[in-house]
C-alpha cells in the first residue's frame, strides 16, 4: 500500500530583520482594528503574519516591547499627519476657512487610519505610561502652535480682537479632537461629510456672532 506524503508545511518567506519588524508592526496594527489594545496577543499576531510564534519572539522579545514600538511608530506617524494639516498662512483663505480646511484634512487622515487614531485620541487604559506622557507632550506642542495661529487669526479678524487666543486655541484643538473621536468610534453615525458640515457651520456662526457683538459696541 503506497505511503501518502504528508503535506509540506508552508513557511513564511525569509525577510531581513528590519523588514520582518515592519511586517509584524503592520500586522499588529491590523489585528488591533478588531480588538482592544489589552486583548492583543502574540499568538494572534504571529498567526496573522503567517509565522511561528518563536519567529515573532526573535524580533520582539516580549509583548510589551511589541506594543511599545507599535505605539511609538503610530504616534510619530500621527504627528507627521497633524503637522501636514496645520496652516502656515492665514492670509490667503482667512482664519475661519483655514481652520475648516485643517479640520477637513485632519478628518481625512483619521478616517484613512482609524486604528492609529483610536490609539491616539482614545488612549487605552492599558497603554504604557511612557506613551501617555509622550501624547501629553505632543499635545502641548500642538496647543502652542494653535495658540500662535489663534493670535495671527485674531489680528486678521477685528471682530475677534477681544477673544483670548490661549482659550481660543484650547477650544479649537478640543473641538478637532472631539470630531476625530466621533469619526473613529461611530463612523456610520458621524460620517466625514456630517462632521465637516458641522465644523463649517459652527465657524460661520462664530464669525457672525463675534461680528455682531463687535459692531454693537
PDB file of C-alpha atoms in Angstrom:
ATOM      1  CA  UNK A   1       0.000   0.000   0.000  1.00  0.00           C
ATOM      2  CA  UNK A   2       1.590   3.316  -1.052  1.00  0.00           C
ATOM      3  CA  UNK A   3       2.524   5.684   1.733  1.00  0.00           C
ATOM      4  CA  UNK A   4       0.856   9.050   1.430  1.00  0.00           C
ATOM      5  CA  UNK A   5       3.188  12.003   1.666  1.00  0.00           C
ATOM      6  CA  UNK A   6       2.394  14.462   4.408  1.00  0.00           C
ATOM      7  CA  UNK A   7       1.685  17.944   3.064  1.00  0.00           C
ATOM      8  CA  UNK A   8       4.663  20.174   3.436  1.00  0.00           C
ATOM      9  CA  UNK A   9       4.320  22.998   5.885  1.00  0.00           C
ATOM     10  CA  UNK A  10       4.268  26.413   4.288  1.00  0.00           C
ATOM     11  CA  UNK A  11       6.986  28.628   5.631  1.00  0.00           C
ATOM     12  CA  UNK A  12       6.885  32.400   5.651  1.00  0.00           C
ATOM     13  CA  UNK A  13       9.345  33.954   3.204  1.00  0.00           C
ATOM     14  CA  UNK A  14      12.675  34.962   4.650  1.00  0.00           C
ATOM     15  CA  UNK A  15      12.889  38.642   5.418  1.00  0.00           C
ATOM     16  CA  UNK A  16      15.586  40.869   6.798  1.00  0.00           C
ATOM     17  CA  UNK A  17      15.227  41.683  10.471  1.00  0.00           C
ATOM     18  CA  UNK A  18      14.033  45.218   9.750  1.00  0.00           C
ATOM     19  CA  UNK A  19      11.582  44.058   7.090  1.00  0.00           C
ATOM     20  CA  UNK A  20      10.214  41.425   9.469  1.00  0.00           C
ATOM     21  CA  UNK A  21       9.898  44.038  12.220  1.00  0.00           C
ATOM     22  CA  UNK A  22       7.936  46.353   9.942  1.00  0.00           C
ATOM     23  CA  UNK A  23       5.747  43.452   8.794  1.00  0.00           C
ATOM     24  CA  UNK A  24       4.921  42.449  12.352  1.00  0.00           C
ATOM     25  CA  UNK A  25       4.104  46.013  13.383  1.00  0.00           C
ATOM     26  CA  UNK A  26       1.797  46.340  10.378  1.00  0.00           C
ATOM     27  CA  UNK A  27       0.176  43.036  11.280  1.00  0.00           C
ATOM     28  CA  UNK A  28      -0.295  44.036  14.918  1.00  0.00           C
ATOM     29  CA  UNK A  29      -1.981  47.251  13.785  1.00  0.00           C
ATOM     30  CA  UNK A  30      -4.286  45.254  11.500  1.00  0.00           C
ATOM     31  CA  UNK A  31      -5.181  42.939  14.391  1.00  0.00           C
ATOM     32  CA  UNK A  32      -5.995  45.950  16.575  1.00  0.00           C
ATOM     33  CA  UNK A  33      -8.625  47.021  14.074  1.00  0.00           C
ATOM     34  CA  UNK A  34     -10.889  44.382  15.601  1.00  0.00           C
ATOM     35  CA  UNK A  35      -9.764  44.260  19.229  1.00  0.00           C
ATOM     36  CA  UNK A  36      -8.656  46.472  22.091  1.00  0.00           C
ATOM     37  CA  UNK A  37      -5.015  47.002  22.993  1.00  0.00           C
ATOM     38  CA  UNK A  38      -5.177  44.848  26.120  1.00  0.00           C
ATOM     39  CA  UNK A  39      -6.543  41.982  24.004  1.00  0.00           C
ATOM     40  CA  UNK A  40      -3.618  41.971  21.582  1.00  0.00           C
ATOM     41  CA  UNK A  41      -1.883  38.586  21.883  1.00  0.00           C
ATOM     42  CA  UNK A  42       1.459  37.475  20.488  1.00  0.00           C
ATOM     43  CA  UNK A  43      -0.150  34.257  19.221  1.00  0.00           C
ATOM     44  CA  UNK A  44      -2.704  36.237  17.226  1.00  0.00           C
ATOM     45  CA  UNK A  45      -0.073  38.490  15.671  1.00  0.00           C
ATOM     46  CA  UNK A  46       2.096  35.521  14.709  1.00  0.00           C
ATOM     47  CA  UNK A  47      -0.848  33.673  13.160  1.00  0.00           C
ATOM     48  CA  UNK A  48      -1.984  36.746  11.232  1.00  0.00           C
ATOM     49  CA  UNK A  49       1.557  37.247   9.923  1.00  0.00           C
ATOM     50  CA  UNK A  50       1.775  33.607   8.873  1.00  0.00           C
ATOM     51  CA  UNK A  51       4.791  32.806  11.030  1.00  0.00           C
ATOM     52  CA  UNK A  52       5.526  30.579  14.004  1.00  0.00           C
ATOM     53  CA  UNK A  53       5.428  32.251  17.391  1.00  0.00           C
ATOM     54  CA  UNK A  54       9.157  31.628  18.034  1.00  0.00           C
ATOM     55  CA  UNK A  55       9.930  33.731  14.945  1.00  0.00           C
ATOM     56  CA  UNK A  56       7.940  36.589  16.437  1.00  0.00           C
ATOM     57  CA  UNK A  57       9.929  36.316  19.654  1.00  0.00           C
ATOM     58  CA  UNK A  58      13.205  36.629  17.759  1.00  0.00           C
ATOM     59  CA  UNK A  59      12.092  40.113  16.723  1.00  0.00           C
ATOM     60  CA  UNK A  60      10.150  41.235  19.795  1.00  0.00           C
ATOM     61  CA  UNK A  61      11.251  39.552  22.996  1.00  0.00           C
ATOM     62  CA  UNK A  62       8.069  40.455  24.876  1.00  0.00           C
ATOM     63  CA  UNK A  63       4.548  41.641  24.206  1.00  0.00           C
ATOM     64  CA  UNK A  64       5.402  44.908  25.980  1.00  0.00           C
ATOM     65  CA  UNK A  65       8.218  45.507  23.507  1.00  0.00           C
ATOM     66  CA  UNK A  66       5.908  44.927  20.545  1.00  0.00           C
ATOM     67  CA  UNK A  67       3.191  47.187  21.949  1.00  0.00           C
ATOM     68  CA  UNK A  68       5.649  49.917  22.921  1.00  0.00           C
ATOM     69  CA  UNK A  69       7.260  50.043  19.490  1.00  0.00           C
ATOM     70  CA  UNK A  70       3.904  49.937  17.711  1.00  0.00           C
ATOM     71  CA  UNK A  71       2.506  52.818  19.763  1.00  0.00           C
ATOM     72  CA  UNK A  72       5.673  54.848  19.238  1.00  0.00           C
ATOM     73  CA  UNK A  73       5.574  54.311  15.478  1.00  0.00           C
ATOM     74  CA  UNK A  74       1.915  55.193  15.121  1.00  0.00           C
ATOM     75  CA  UNK A  75       2.345  58.243  17.336  1.00  0.00           C
ATOM     76  CA  UNK A  76       5.187  59.523  15.149  1.00  0.00           C
ATOM     77  CA  UNK A  77       3.144  58.960  12.017  1.00  0.00           C
ATOM     78  CA  UNK A  78       0.217  60.758  13.609  1.00  0.00           C
ATOM     79  CA  UNK A  79       2.431  63.750  14.430  1.00  0.00           C
ATOM     80  CA  UNK A  80       3.525  63.923  10.795  1.00  0.00           C
ATOM     81  CA  UNK A  81      -0.098  63.879   9.660  1.00  0.00           C
ATOM     82  CA  UNK A  82      -1.057  66.629  12.104  1.00  0.00           C
ATOM     83  CA  UNK A  83       1.872  68.785  11.011  1.00  0.00           C
ATOM     84  CA  UNK A  84       0.693  68.482   7.428  1.00  0.00           C
ATOM     85  CA  UNK A  85      -2.804  69.732   8.317  1.00  0.00           C
ATOM     86  CA  UNK A  86      -1.785  72.874  10.219  1.00  0.00           C
ATOM     87  CA  UNK A  87      -1.995  76.045   8.116  1.00  0.00           C
ATOM     88  CA  UNK A  88       1.137  78.099   7.559  1.00  0.00           C
ATOM     89  CA  UNK A  89      -0.556  81.163   6.082  1.00  0.00           C
ATOM     90  CA  UNK A  90      -3.893  82.549   7.235  1.00  0.00           C
ATOM     91  CA  UNK A  91      -3.999  85.496   4.844  1.00  0.00           C
ATOM     92  CA  UNK A  92      -4.949  83.581   1.698  1.00  0.00           C
ATOM     93  CA  UNK A  93      -8.018  81.699   2.925  1.00  0.00           C
ATOM     94  CA  UNK A  94      -8.691  83.689   6.074  1.00  0.00           C
ATOM     95  CA  UNK A  95      -8.636  82.244   9.613  1.00  0.00           C
ATOM     96  CA  UNK A  96     -12.070  80.590   9.505  1.00  0.00           C
ATOM     97  CA  UNK A  97     -11.589  78.938   6.115  1.00  0.00           C
ATOM     98  CA  UNK A  98      -8.057  77.868   7.040  1.00  0.00           C
ATOM     99  CA  UNK A  99      -9.379  76.161  10.165  1.00  0.00           C
ATOM    100  CA  UNK A 100     -12.119  74.402   8.201  1.00  0.00           C
ATOM    101  CA  UNK A 101      -9.507  73.216   5.685  1.00  0.00           C
ATOM    102  CA  UNK A 102      -7.386  71.897   8.556  1.00  0.00           C
ATOM    103  CA  UNK A 103     -10.370  70.081  10.067  1.00  0.00           C
ATOM    104  CA  UNK A 104     -11.155  68.525   6.685  1.00  0.00           C
ATOM    105  CA  UNK A 105      -7.563  67.335   6.227  1.00  0.00           C
ATOM    106  CA  UNK A 106      -7.458  66.047   9.806  1.00  0.00           C
ATOM    107  CA  UNK A 107     -10.665  64.038   9.420  1.00  0.00           C
ATOM    108  CA  UNK A 108      -9.374  62.576   6.164  1.00  0.00           C
ATOM    109  CA  UNK A 109      -6.218  61.441   7.975  1.00  0.00           C
ATOM    110  CA  UNK A 110      -8.231  59.997  10.862  1.00  0.00           C
ATOM    111  CA  UNK A 111     -10.594  58.031   8.653  1.00  0.00           C
ATOM    112  CA  UNK A 112      -7.752  56.794   6.456  1.00  0.00           C
ATOM    113  CA  UNK A 113      -6.024  55.414   9.565  1.00  0.00           C
ATOM    114  CA  UNK A 114      -8.798  54.792  12.126  1.00  0.00           C
ATOM    115  CA  UNK A 115      -6.885  52.287  14.254  1.00  0.00           C
ATOM    116  CA  UNK A 116      -3.906  54.619  14.585  1.00  0.00           C
ATOM    117  CA  UNK A 117      -6.088  57.500  15.628  1.00  0.00           C
ATOM    118  CA  UNK A 118      -8.121  55.402  18.026  1.00  0.00           C
ATOM    119  CA  UNK A 119      -4.854  54.691  19.842  1.00  0.00           C
ATOM    120  CA  UNK A 120      -4.041  58.417  19.893  1.00  0.00           C
ATOM    121  CA  UNK A 121      -7.411  60.048  20.545  1.00  0.00           C
ATOM    122  CA  UNK A 122      -8.902  57.420  22.854  1.00  0.00           C
ATOM    123  CA  UNK A 123      -5.869  56.362  24.855  1.00  0.00           C
ATOM    124  CA  UNK A 124      -6.338  52.758  26.050  1.00  0.00           C
ATOM    125  CA  UNK A 125      -6.209  52.173  29.792  1.00  0.00           C
ATOM    126  CA  UNK A 126      -3.531  49.554  29.189  1.00  0.00           C
ATOM    127  CA  UNK A 127      -1.236  51.934  27.289  1.00  0.00           C
ATOM    128  CA  UNK A 128       2.237  52.315  28.849  1.00  0.00           C
ATOM    129  CA  UNK A 129       2.915  55.418  30.911  1.00  0.00           C
ATOM    130  CA  UNK A 130       5.719  56.464  28.554  1.00  0.00           C
ATOM    131  CA  UNK A 131       3.216  56.546  25.694  1.00  0.00           C
ATOM    132  CA  UNK A 132       0.750  58.611  27.693  1.00  0.00           C
ATOM    133  CA  UNK A 133       3.490  61.069  28.648  1.00  0.00           C
ATOM    134  CA  UNK A 134       4.566  61.333  25.022  1.00  0.00           C
ATOM    135  CA  UNK A 135       0.998  62.080  23.937  1.00  0.00           C
ATOM    136  CA  UNK A 136       0.730  64.830  26.555  1.00  0.00           C
ATOM    137  CA  UNK A 137       3.975  66.444  25.414  1.00  0.00           C
ATOM    138  CA  UNK A 138       2.894  66.336  21.803  1.00  0.00           C
ATOM    139  CA  UNK A 139      -0.494  67.834  22.593  1.00  0.00           C
ATOM    140  CA  UNK A 140       1.183  70.681  24.491  1.00  0.00           C
ATOM    141  CA  UNK A 141       3.391  71.395  21.478  1.00  0.00           C
ATOM    142  CA  UNK A 142       0.401  71.371  19.113  1.00  0.00           C
ATOM    143  CA  UNK A 143      -1.501  73.631  21.503  1.00  0.00           C
ATOM    144  CA  UNK A 144       1.376  76.121  21.408  1.00  0.00           C
ATOM    145  CA  UNK A 145       1.245  76.118  17.597  1.00  0.00           C
ATOM    146  CA  UNK A 146      -2.523  76.524  17.710  1.00  0.00           C
ATOM    147  CA  UNK A 147      -2.160  79.499  20.038  1.00  0.00           C
ATOM    148  CA  UNK A 148       0.262  81.176  17.621  1.00  0.00           C
ATOM    149  CA  UNK A 149      -2.258  80.628  14.832  1.00  0.00           C
ATOM    150  CA  UNK A 150      -5.060  81.949  17.046  1.00  0.00           C
ATOM    151  CA  UNK A 151      -3.086  85.141  17.701  1.00  0.00           C
ATOM    152  CA  UNK A 152      -2.493  85.578  13.993  1.00  0.00           C
ATOM    153  CA  UNK A 153      -6.163  84.887  13.306  1.00  0.00           C
ATOM    154  CA  UNK A 154      -7.449  87.408  15.823  1.00  0.00           C
ATOM    155  CA  UNK A 155      -5.122  90.003  14.308  1.00  0.00           C
ATOM    156  CA  UNK A 156      -6.681  89.397  10.891  1.00  0.00           C
ATOM    157  CA  UNK A 157     -10.269  89.460  12.151  1.00  0.00           C
ATOM    158  CA  UNK A 158     -11.144  92.646  14.060  1.00  0.00           C
ATOM    159  CA  UNK A 159     -14.315  91.019  15.386  1.00  0.00           C
ATOM    160  CA  UNK A 160     -12.090  88.593  17.318  1.00  0.00           C
ATOM    161  CA  UNK A 161      -9.983  91.311  18.899  1.00  0.00           C
ATOM    162  CA  UNK A 162     -11.387  90.658  22.379  1.00  0.00           C
ATOM    163  CA  UNK A 163     -11.124  86.860  22.180  1.00  0.00           C
ATOM    164  CA  UNK A 164      -8.433  85.271  24.364  1.00  0.00           C
ATOM    165  CA  UNK A 165      -6.050  83.496  21.923  1.00  0.00           C
ATOM    166  CA  UNK A 166      -4.992  80.909  24.508  1.00  0.00           C
ATOM    167  CA  UNK A 167      -8.569  79.882  25.279  1.00  0.00           C
ATOM    168  CA  UNK A 168      -9.458  80.009  21.592  1.00  0.00           C
ATOM    169  CA  UNK A 169      -6.604  77.603  20.825  1.00  0.00           C
ATOM    170  CA  UNK A 170      -7.773  75.261  23.588  1.00  0.00           C
ATOM    171  CA  UNK A 171     -11.328  75.382  22.231  1.00  0.00           C
ATOM    172  CA  UNK A 172     -10.397  74.742  18.603  1.00  0.00           C
ATOM    173  CA  UNK A 173      -7.999  71.913  19.449  1.00  0.00           C
ATOM    174  CA  UNK A 174     -10.505  70.221  21.760  1.00  0.00           C
ATOM    175  CA  UNK A 175     -13.190  70.614  19.095  1.00  0.00           C
ATOM    176  CA  UNK A 176     -10.973  68.929  16.485  1.00  0.00           C
ATOM    177  CA  UNK A 177     -10.204  66.093  18.901  1.00  0.00           C
ATOM    178  CA  UNK A 178     -13.899  65.596  19.598  1.00  0.00           C
ATOM    179  CA  UNK A 179     -14.669  65.323  15.885  1.00  0.00           C
ATOM    180  CA  UNK A 180     -11.835  62.827  15.482  1.00  0.00           C
ATOM    181  CA  UNK A 181     -13.131  60.669  18.331  1.00  0.00           C
ATOM    182  CA  UNK A 182     -16.628  60.627  16.873  1.00  0.00           C
ATOM    183  CA  UNK A 183     -15.190  59.674  13.488  1.00  0.00           C
ATOM    184  CA  UNK A 184     -13.269  56.650  14.805  1.00  0.00           C
ATOM    185  CA  UNK A 185     -15.840  55.499  17.355  1.00  0.00           C
ATOM    186  CA  UNK A 186     -19.027  55.925  15.346  1.00  0.00           C
ATOM    187  CA  UNK A 187     -18.127  56.225  11.641  1.00  0.00           C
ATOM    188  CA  UNK A 188     -21.608  55.231  10.477  1.00  0.00           C
ATOM    189  CA  UNK A 189     -23.368  57.764  12.693  1.00  0.00           C
ATOM    190  CA  UNK A 190     -20.836  60.532  12.103  1.00  0.00           C
ATOM    191  CA  UNK A 191     -19.508  60.290   8.537  1.00  0.00           C
ATOM    192  CA  UNK A 192     -16.858  62.768   7.466  1.00  0.00           C
ATOM    193  CA  UNK A 193     -19.293  64.922   5.494  1.00  0.00           C
ATOM    194  CA  UNK A 194     -21.528  65.418   8.528  1.00  0.00           C
ATOM    195  CA  UNK A 195     -18.623  66.442  10.745  1.00  0.00           C
ATOM    196  CA  UNK A 196     -17.156  68.782   8.123  1.00  0.00           C
ATOM    197  CA  UNK A 197     -20.524  70.460   7.577  1.00  0.00           C
ATOM    198  CA  UNK A 198     -20.942  70.964  11.320  1.00  0.00           C
ATOM    199  CA  UNK A 199     -17.463  72.471  11.653  1.00  0.00           C
ATOM    200  CA  UNK A 200     -18.102  74.871   8.768  1.00  0.00           C
ATOM    201  CA  UNK A 201     -21.487  75.895  10.188  1.00  0.00           C
ATOM    202  CA  UNK A 202     -20.043  76.478  13.643  1.00  0.00           C
ATOM    203  CA  UNK A 203     -17.166  78.590  12.335  1.00  0.00           C
ATOM    204  CA  UNK A 204     -19.597  80.617  10.251  1.00  0.00           C
ATOM    205  CA  UNK A 205     -21.833  81.148  13.269  1.00  0.00           C
ATOM    206  CA  UNK A 206     -18.846  82.148  15.393  1.00  0.00           C
ATOM    207  CA  UNK A 207     -17.754  84.689  12.816  1.00  0.00           C
ATOM    208  CA  UNK A 208     -21.222  86.226  12.510  1.00  0.00           C
ATOM    209  CA  UNK A 209     -21.812  86.319  16.265  1.00  0.00           C
ATOM    210  CA  UNK A 210     -18.499  87.953  17.093  1.00  0.00           C
ATOM    211  CA  UNK A 211     -19.017  90.469  14.284  1.00  0.00           C
ATOM    212  CA  UNK A 212     -22.439  91.412  15.660  1.00  0.00           C
ATOM    213  CA  UNK A 213     -21.059  91.802  19.182  1.00  0.00           C
ATOM    214  CA  UNK A 214     -18.179  93.914  17.913  1.00  0.00           C
ATOM    215  CA  UNK A 215     -20.431  96.207  15.840  1.00  0.00           C
ATOM    216  CA  UNK A 216     -22.856  96.696  18.747  1.00  0.00           C
ATOM    217  CA  UNK A 217     -20.172  98.344  20.880  1.00  0.00           C
TER     218      UNK A 217
END
